[in-house]
Amino acid sequence: MMKEWRGNPQFDVLLQNLRRKRSKIASSASTKTGQDDREWPDLPKDIVDIIVMRLSMKDYARFASVCRSWRPCMHPDARPMCLMLLRWSDGACNVFDPSSRRRINYDAEFPELARSQILYSRDGWLLLKRWATDKLFFFHLGTRSRSNVPYHPRVTPRLAAFSSPPLSADCVVVVLDDLCRIFSWRSFDSEWRLHGTRIKNKSNLVPCGRHFHCLCQDGQLGTLEAADKKWSVRDMPAARELMLSERTEAGRHYLAEFDGGLYMVFVSARRRHVRVFKLRRAGVTEEIEMLGNRTIYISAGAAHMAMAPTKEMGNRIYFPTRGSSRGSIHYYCMVKRRYSYSVDFVMPRKLHELYESNIERVWIDVGWKSPKEFEQFGR
């Protein structure tokens, strides 16, 4: 029948119109596809920032591989610290992300960390010591790489901190041992350095720029300068008065660093209140009523202040302890001036056992920067 219509002027016009429509549809589809391809990379930066802040740890690790133009919007400093539970007997580990609305947990096995104590965490690296030998070593959670620290028979670490990742040239480790002596070690050095002083510390060690600070029992601020390895003490009258006023409750004291500034955190032993003070150069302390968009994470031997990843987490001080409900995390709200606990998260049976066993509970910076590192963690 097609042969009968061929040569008919009306049929030829109709066929040309159909071909034009087909070409227009194909052109429109290709143009639309091209526009769709351009829409994702051209998303406004503020929208991408909102997406990044709401990602779980797993999605955040995969986010950079989706689109190159999104990578500048990734802010590791704005990621929340995570609560790590490490069973000392066999290295069974669980990591909890407090910013996830789904209360996501991540399980992993780290037999190389069995019978070890976590002393400090920074940039995805853990500084640990073996219980039996007091030997120190670094461990990265994402790559599972290990870096040993020279052994010193006189160093029995009780508190420790380090300034930067162990593979960097400016990494300095400072240790306070059981005899209240201060030792320091710089990366690629073969020996430790003993500083000729003993202190009765009242807080944790905290790195701040090129210095390490520690609050002493008499209200003084001890400072170790990493460059020339000098130890100095500065009198803090206001801090001494605060300690005397809090002494009846036998509270705990912590030091935290944020944006180059030092902050003192006083935690009442009777859980009545938590007070935060900013330390000034002239020995003056200023009480901070509100943290704003900042969050403090407190562990047994460390305190970290960071930007709050969500508005909900701002003005909170998180502790490595669970609330009255099994599977919840304690925090102190600076707005309501009272303790509370987070919404229950999904808690597998293994995690129940972790809570009941002798474990390490510490807030860590996971530092997953790629899907590969995340897969290495959970393998």
Tab-separated table of C-alpha atoms in Angstrom:
chain	number	residue	atom	x	y	z
A	1	MET	CA	0.000	0.000	0.000
A	2	MET	CA	2.985	2.244	0.597
A	3	LYS	CA	3.946	1.815	-3.039
A	4	GLU	CA	0.507	3.063	-4.077
A	5	TRP	CA	0.914	6.277	-2.052
A	6	ARG	CA	4.403	7.021	-3.251
A	7	GLY	CA	4.464	9.895	-5.717
A	8	ASN	CA	1.321	11.398	-4.180
A	9	PRO	CA	2.068	15.044	-3.268
A	10	GLN	CA	-0.151	14.911	-0.159
A	11	PHE	CA	1.621	11.800	1.122
A	12	ASP	CA	5.029	13.389	0.558
A	13	VAL	CA	4.017	16.475	2.564
A	14	LEU	CA	2.654	14.298	5.397
A	15	LEU	CA	5.850	12.227	5.455
A	16	GLN	CA	8.015	15.344	5.639
A	17	ASN	CA	5.934	16.698	8.543
A	18	LEU	CA	6.309	13.421	10.430
A	19	ARG	CA	10.059	13.461	9.904
A	20	ARG	CA	10.264	17.067	11.154
A	21	LYS	CA	8.294	16.193	14.294
A	22	ARG	CA	10.498	13.174	14.901
A	23	SER	CA	13.669	15.250	14.571
A	24	LYS	CA	12.233	17.923	16.890
A	25	ILE	CA	11.359	15.314	19.506
A	26	ALA	CA	14.837	13.784	19.272
A	27	SER	CA	16.463	17.208	19.473
A	28	SER	CA	14.302	18.190	22.446
A	29	ALA	CA	15.125	14.932	24.235
A	30	SER	CA	18.853	15.375	23.706
A	31	THR	CA	18.668	18.995	24.844
A	32	LYS	CA	16.708	18.013	27.933
A	33	THR	CA	19.201	15.259	28.703
A	34	GLY	CA	22.040	17.735	28.375
A	35	GLN	CA	20.244	20.158	30.675
A	36	ASP	CA	19.659	17.387	33.202
A	37	ASP	CA	23.348	16.517	33.070
A	38	ARG	CA	24.211	20.107	33.793
A	39	GLU	CA	21.680	20.571	36.593
A	40	TRP	CA	23.402	18.305	39.157
A	41	PRO	CA	26.861	19.901	38.959
A	42	ASP	CA	25.283	23.356	38.882
A	43	LEU	CA	23.295	22.956	42.097
A	44	PRO	CA	23.629	26.069	44.306
A	45	LYS	CA	26.342	25.745	46.928
A	46	ASP	CA	23.972	26.426	49.835
A	47	ILE	CA	21.742	23.530	48.759
A	48	VAL	CA	24.728	21.192	48.489
A	49	ASP	CA	25.861	22.348	51.958
A	50	ILE	CA	22.463	21.408	53.393
A	51	ILE	CA	22.665	17.991	51.744
A	52	VAL	CA	26.183	17.407	53.076
A	53	MET	CA	25.194	18.311	56.640
A	54	ARG	CA	22.380	15.728	56.581
A	55	LEU	CA	24.422	12.831	55.242
A	56	SER	CA	25.259	9.827	57.345
A	57	MET	CA	28.908	8.810	57.690
A	58	LYS	CA	28.531	6.169	54.990
A	59	ASP	CA	26.884	8.538	52.507
A	60	TYR	CA	29.399	11.265	53.300
A	61	ALA	CA	32.274	8.943	52.398
A	62	ARG	CA	30.629	8.245	49.023
A	63	PHE	CA	29.535	11.814	48.335
A	64	ALA	CA	32.824	12.981	46.822
A	65	SER	CA	32.757	10.293	44.135
A	66	VAL	CA	29.331	11.357	42.813
A	67	CYS	CA	30.264	14.744	41.369
A	68	ARG	CA	33.598	16.555	41.334
A	69	SER	CA	32.037	20.004	41.610
A	70	TRP	CA	30.570	19.023	44.997
A	71	ARG	CA	33.921	18.255	46.621
A	72	PRO	CA	34.667	21.875	47.680
A	73	CYS	CA	31.394	21.802	49.630
A	74	MET	CA	32.582	18.968	51.855
A	75	HIS	CA	33.619	20.317	55.248
A	76	PRO	CA	35.245	17.645	57.441
A	77	ASP	CA	35.363	20.071	60.383
A	78	ALA	CA	31.568	20.226	60.400
A	79	ARG	CA	31.152	16.458	60.641
A	80	PRO	CA	30.129	15.170	64.056
A	81	MET	CA	32.401	13.162	66.257
A	82	CYS	CA	31.190	9.619	66.774
A	83	LEU	CA	30.994	7.474	69.866
A	84	MET	CA	33.257	4.455	69.543
A	85	LEU	CA	32.778	1.404	71.734
A	86	LEU	CA	35.794	-0.903	71.724
A	87	ARG	CA	35.783	-4.143	73.680
A	88	TRP	CA	39.267	-4.571	75.092
A	89	SER	CA	39.249	-8.380	75.118
A	90	ASP	CA	38.865	-9.006	71.364
A	91	GLY	CA	38.648	-5.624	69.577
A	92	ALA	CA	34.934	-5.813	68.755
A	93	CYS	CA	33.921	-2.284	67.801
A	94	ASN	CA	30.760	-0.271	67.252
A	95	VAL	CA	30.556	3.332	66.072
A	96	PHE	CA	27.476	5.500	66.616
A	97	ASP	CA	26.742	8.684	64.656
A	98	PRO	CA	24.762	11.080	66.917
A	99	SER	CA	23.736	13.340	64.005
A	100	SER	CA	21.934	10.596	62.101
A	101	ARG	CA	18.185	10.750	62.554
A	102	ARG	CA	18.084	7.044	61.819
A	103	ARG	CA	20.522	6.329	64.683
A	104	ILE	CA	22.856	4.338	62.469
A	105	ASN	CA	25.467	2.004	63.941
A	106	TYR	CA	28.545	0.606	62.247
A	107	ASP	CA	30.064	-2.677	63.385
A	108	ALA	CA	33.650	-3.742	62.803
A	109	GLU	CA	36.304	-6.076	64.154
A	110	PHE	CA	39.738	-4.765	65.135
A	111	PRO	CA	41.659	-7.704	66.638
A	112	GLU	CA	44.840	-5.612	66.410
A	113	LEU	CA	43.328	-3.246	69.006
A	114	ALA	CA	42.487	-5.938	71.550
A	115	ARG	CA	43.747	-5.254	75.075
A	116	SER	CA	44.547	-1.638	74.237
A	117	GLN	CA	43.436	1.677	75.684
A	118	ILE	CA	42.510	4.664	73.514
A	119	LEU	CA	44.327	7.748	74.806
A	120	TYR	CA	43.516	10.325	72.125
A	121	SER	CA	41.804	10.691	68.745
A	122	ARG	CA	42.385	13.166	65.938
A	123	ASP	CA	41.931	13.280	62.137
A	124	GLY	CA	40.873	9.646	61.975
A	125	TRP	CA	43.935	8.469	63.942
A	126	LEU	CA	43.855	6.806	67.343
A	127	LEU	CA	46.719	6.917	69.833
A	128	LEU	CA	46.626	3.753	71.919
A	129	LYS	CA	48.713	1.932	74.497
A	130	ARG	CA	49.001	-1.769	75.198
A	131	TRP	CA	47.820	-2.654	78.657
A	132	ALA	CA	50.540	-5.247	79.230
A	133	THR	CA	53.583	-3.330	77.964
A	134	ASP	CA	52.565	0.375	77.942
A	135	LYS	CA	53.802	0.573	74.341
A	136	LEU	CA	52.257	3.372	72.273
A	137	PHE	CA	51.117	3.125	68.666
A	138	PHE	CA	48.919	4.956	66.160
A	139	PHE	CA	46.059	3.333	64.264
A	140	HIS	CA	43.905	4.734	61.443
A	141	LEU	CA	40.316	3.495	61.404
A	142	GLY	CA	39.754	4.055	57.691
A	143	THR	CA	42.896	2.520	56.228
A	144	ARG	CA	43.712	0.206	59.143
A	145	SER	CA	47.296	1.396	58.902
A	146	ARG	CA	49.516	1.360	61.974
A	147	SER	CA	52.432	3.557	63.009
A	148	ASN	CA	54.579	2.603	65.982
A	149	VAL	CA	55.996	5.026	68.521
A	150	PRO	CA	59.462	4.379	70.014
A	151	TYR	CA	59.251	2.505	73.281
A	152	HIS	CA	60.605	4.040	76.465
A	153	PRO	CA	60.649	1.825	79.576
A	154	ARG	CA	60.161	4.828	81.867
A	155	VAL	CA	57.081	6.099	80.029
A	156	THR	CA	53.892	4.730	81.588
A	157	PRO	CA	51.212	6.797	79.815
A	158	ARG	CA	48.194	7.970	81.746
A	159	LEU	CA	47.145	10.923	79.566
A	160	ALA	CA	48.313	11.801	76.066
A	161	ALA	CA	47.645	14.026	73.071
A	162	PHE	CA	49.181	14.641	69.652
A	163	SER	CA	49.220	17.718	67.444
A	164	SER	CA	48.828	16.290	63.921
A	165	PRO	CA	48.723	12.965	62.027
A	166	PRO	CA	51.734	10.746	62.814
A	167	LEU	CA	53.036	10.699	59.252
A	168	SER	CA	53.448	14.481	59.155
A	169	ALA	CA	56.783	16.081	60.001
A	170	ASP	CA	55.297	18.363	62.670
A	171	CYS	CA	53.591	15.635	64.695
A	172	VAL	CA	54.342	15.948	68.416
A	173	VAL	CA	53.141	13.521	71.087
A	174	VAL	CA	52.968	14.630	74.717
A	175	VAL	CA	52.434	12.118	77.521
A	176	LEU	CA	51.714	12.539	81.217
A	177	ASP	CA	52.693	9.359	83.056
A	178	ASP	CA	51.634	7.781	86.337
A	179	LEU	CA	54.327	9.709	88.233
A	180	CYS	CA	53.050	13.058	86.871
A	181	ARG	CA	56.086	13.438	84.620
A	182	ILE	CA	55.869	15.009	81.169
A	183	PHE	CA	57.409	13.336	78.122
A	184	SER	CA	57.365	14.524	74.514
A	185	TRP	CA	58.258	12.901	71.207
A	186	ARG	CA	58.426	14.332	67.694
A	187	SER	CA	57.755	12.210	64.631
A	188	PHE	CA	60.821	10.524	63.129
A	189	ASP	CA	62.783	11.024	66.371
A	190	SER	CA	64.299	7.951	67.962
A	191	GLU	CA	64.039	9.020	71.613
A	192	TRP	CA	61.642	10.616	74.051
A	193	ARG	CA	62.393	13.829	75.897
A	194	LEU	CA	61.736	14.145	79.632
A	195	HIS	CA	60.812	17.603	80.862
A	196	GLY	CA	62.213	18.353	84.291
A	197	THR	CA	58.989	18.963	86.128
A	198	ARG	CA	56.149	17.131	87.801
A	199	ILE	CA	52.616	18.430	87.805
A	200	LYS	CA	49.425	17.521	89.570
A	201	ASN	CA	47.085	17.758	86.641
A	202	LYS	CA	43.434	18.625	87.031
A	203	SER	CA	42.445	18.225	83.396
A	204	ASN	CA	43.339	16.499	80.174
A	205	LEU	CA	46.131	17.496	77.791
A	206	VAL	CA	45.021	19.543	74.793
A	207	PRO	CA	47.037	20.699	71.734
A	208	CYS	CA	46.502	24.280	70.614
A	209	GLY	CA	48.635	25.454	67.717
A	210	ARG	CA	52.271	24.789	68.638
A	211	HIS	CA	51.504	24.396	72.340
A	212	PHE	CA	50.105	21.757	74.668
A	213	HIS	CA	48.113	22.870	77.696
A	214	CYS	CA	47.042	21.256	80.940
A	215	LEU	CA	45.120	22.656	83.882
A	216	CYS	CA	46.998	22.065	87.143
A	217	GLN	CA	45.515	21.321	90.530
A	218	ASP	CA	46.477	24.681	92.032
A	219	GLY	CA	44.680	26.637	89.323
A	220	GLN	CA	47.715	27.194	87.122
A	221	LEU	CA	47.849	26.615	83.396
A	222	GLY	CA	50.787	24.487	82.313
A	223	THR	CA	52.042	25.008	78.760
A	224	LEU	CA	54.554	23.009	76.748
A	225	GLU	CA	55.920	24.738	73.661
A	226	ALA	CA	56.537	22.077	71.043
A	227	ALA	CA	59.123	24.088	69.085
A	228	ASP	CA	61.720	24.658	71.822
A	229	LYS	CA	60.286	22.009	74.190
A	230	LYS	CA	59.994	24.426	77.115
A	231	TRP	CA	57.518	23.923	79.928
A	232	SER	CA	56.027	27.039	81.525
A	233	VAL	CA	53.349	27.711	84.108
A	234	ARG	CA	50.972	30.646	84.172
A	235	ASP	CA	48.914	31.644	87.181
A	236	MET	CA	45.137	31.639	86.682
A	237	PRO	CA	43.487	33.275	89.727
A	238	ALA	CA	40.007	32.967	88.295
A	239	ALA	CA	40.513	29.267	87.583
A	240	ARG	CA	41.737	28.731	91.148
A	241	GLU	CA	38.605	30.369	92.534
A	242	LEU	CA	36.444	28.188	90.323
A	243	MET	CA	38.211	25.057	91.530
A	244	LEU	CA	37.750	26.051	95.152
A	245	SER	CA	34.058	26.729	94.603
A	246	GLU	CA	33.590	23.379	92.836
A	247	ARG	CA	35.769	21.329	95.174
A	248	THR	CA	32.943	20.432	97.532
A	249	GLU	CA	31.333	18.465	94.709
A	250	ALA	CA	34.555	16.819	93.511
A	251	GLY	CA	33.768	17.699	89.933
A	252	ARG	CA	35.799	16.991	86.829
A	253	HIS	CA	37.677	19.550	84.752
A	254	TYR	CA	38.441	19.488	81.053
A	255	LEU	CA	40.254	21.661	78.533
A	256	ALA	CA	39.083	21.999	74.934
A	257	GLU	CA	40.415	23.948	71.963
A	258	PHE	CA	38.369	25.715	69.305
A	259	ASP	CA	39.549	28.116	66.606
A	260	GLY	CA	42.779	28.816	68.493
A	261	GLY	CA	41.065	29.520	71.821
A	262	LEU	CA	41.085	27.532	75.072
A	263	TYR	CA	37.931	26.589	76.956
A	264	MET	CA	37.588	25.111	80.434
A	265	VAL	CA	34.684	22.766	81.130
A	266	PHE	CA	33.628	22.082	84.721
A	267	VAL	CA	31.381	19.057	85.231
A	268	SER	CA	29.725	18.635	88.603
A	269	ALA	CA	30.137	15.150	90.052
A	270	ARG	CA	26.561	15.219	91.297
A	271	ARG	CA	25.311	16.049	87.803
A	272	ARG	CA	23.878	19.357	88.902
A	273	HIS	CA	25.333	21.464	86.139
A	274	VAL	CA	28.049	21.939	83.539
A	275	ARG	CA	29.851	25.277	83.219
A	276	VAL	CA	32.015	26.435	80.316
A	277	PHE	CA	34.621	29.214	80.513
A	278	LYS	CA	36.815	30.808	77.896
A	279	LEU	CA	40.406	31.334	78.970
A	280	ARG	CA	41.915	34.742	78.208
A	281	ARG	CA	45.605	35.596	77.891
A	282	ALA	CA	45.705	37.780	80.996
A	283	GLY	CA	44.548	34.940	83.241
A	284	VAL	CA	40.923	36.074	83.126
A	285	THR	CA	38.109	33.611	82.501
A	286	GLU	CA	34.812	34.473	80.848
A	287	GLU	CA	31.838	32.196	81.438
A	288	ILE	CA	30.082	31.063	78.271
A	289	GLU	CA	26.326	30.861	78.766
A	290	MET	CA	25.572	29.450	75.312
A	291	LEU	CA	27.671	27.475	72.855
A	292	GLY	CA	25.587	28.575	69.888
A	293	ASN	CA	26.318	26.367	66.891
A	294	ARG	CA	29.074	24.492	68.711
A	295	THR	CA	29.161	21.104	70.403
A	296	ILE	CA	31.488	19.664	73.058
A	297	TYR	CA	32.337	15.951	73.185
A	298	ILE	CA	33.811	14.689	76.458
A	299	SER	CA	35.662	11.400	76.916
A	300	ALA	CA	37.589	9.999	79.857
A	301	GLY	CA	40.861	11.726	78.937
A	302	ALA	CA	39.936	14.287	76.303
A	303	ALA	CA	37.486	17.030	75.369
A	304	HIS	CA	36.765	18.306	71.866
A	305	MET	CA	34.804	21.367	70.776
A	306	ALA	CA	33.542	21.444	67.185
A	307	MET	CA	30.932	22.998	64.937
A	308	ALA	CA	27.515	21.416	65.373
A	309	PRO	CA	26.579	19.452	62.232
A	310	THR	CA	22.887	20.117	62.841
A	311	LYS	CA	20.963	22.823	64.636
A	312	GLU	CA	19.643	20.211	67.040
A	313	MET	CA	23.146	19.294	68.237
A	314	GLY	CA	24.156	22.881	68.983
A	315	ASN	CA	24.465	24.017	72.625
A	316	ARG	CA	25.040	20.441	73.776
A	317	ILE	CA	27.809	18.674	75.684
A	318	TYR	CA	27.923	14.966	74.891
A	319	PHE	CA	29.273	12.313	77.254
A	320	PRO	CA	30.423	8.752	76.472
A	321	THR	CA	27.772	7.296	78.755
A	322	ARG	CA	24.318	5.963	78.132
A	323	GLY	CA	21.138	7.409	79.565
A	324	SER	CA	18.472	5.724	81.627
A	325	SER	CA	17.199	4.034	78.475
A	326	ARG	CA	19.380	1.303	77.018
A	327	GLY	CA	20.917	2.496	73.761
A	328	SER	CA	20.771	6.247	74.364
A	329	ILE	CA	23.517	8.825	74.772
A	330	HIS	CA	23.855	11.316	77.622
A	331	TYR	CA	24.205	15.026	76.895
A	332	TYR	CA	23.868	18.284	78.796
A	333	CYS	CA	21.724	20.995	77.196
A	334	MET	CA	23.083	24.518	77.727
A	335	VAL	CA	19.700	26.046	76.849
A	336	LYS	CA	17.579	24.045	79.307
A	337	ARG	CA	20.428	23.718	81.847
A	338	ARG	CA	19.790	20.059	82.499
A	339	TYR	CA	20.921	16.587	81.505
A	340	SER	CA	19.039	14.575	78.937
A	341	TYR	CA	19.627	11.713	76.562
A	342	SER	CA	19.231	11.251	72.833
A	343	VAL	CA	16.489	9.297	71.139
A	344	ASP	CA	17.118	5.565	71.277
A	345	PHE	CA	19.027	4.178	68.316
A	346	VAL	CA	18.947	0.711	66.821
A	347	MET	CA	21.106	-1.401	69.080
A	348	PRO	CA	22.129	-4.868	67.844
A	349	ARG	CA	22.715	-7.703	70.247
A	350	LYS	CA	26.479	-7.378	69.976
A	351	LEU	CA	26.251	-3.751	71.081
A	352	HIS	CA	24.203	-4.780	74.111
A	353	GLU	CA	27.088	-7.056	75.038
A	354	LEU	CA	29.558	-4.228	74.484
A	355	TYR	CA	27.727	-2.019	76.938
A	356	GLU	CA	27.754	-4.757	79.530
A	357	SER	CA	31.433	-5.676	79.034
A	358	ASN	CA	34.688	-3.954	79.921
A	359	ILE	CA	35.039	-1.594	76.966
A	360	GLU	CA	36.570	1.675	75.870
A	361	ARG	CA	34.079	4.491	75.271
A	362	VAL	CA	35.538	7.464	73.458
A	363	TRP	CA	34.424	10.168	71.042
A	364	ILE	CA	36.452	9.958	67.850
A	365	ASP	CA	36.887	11.749	64.557
A	366	VAL	CA	36.281	8.889	62.140
A	367	GLY	CA	37.886	10.601	59.158
A	368	TRP	CA	36.407	8.469	56.366
A	369	LYS	CA	37.295	10.339	53.179
A	370	SER	CA	36.363	7.749	50.556
A	371	PRO	CA	34.116	4.689	50.072
A	372	LYS	CA	37.261	2.540	50.141
A	373	GLU	CA	38.126	3.681	53.668
A	374	PHE	CA	34.565	2.989	54.796
A	375	GLU	CA	34.726	-0.519	53.328
A	376	GLN	CA	38.089	-1.073	55.037
A	377	PHE	CA	36.494	-0.128	58.348
A	378	GLY	CA	33.652	-2.605	58.106
A	379	ARG	CA	35.445	-5.515	56.493
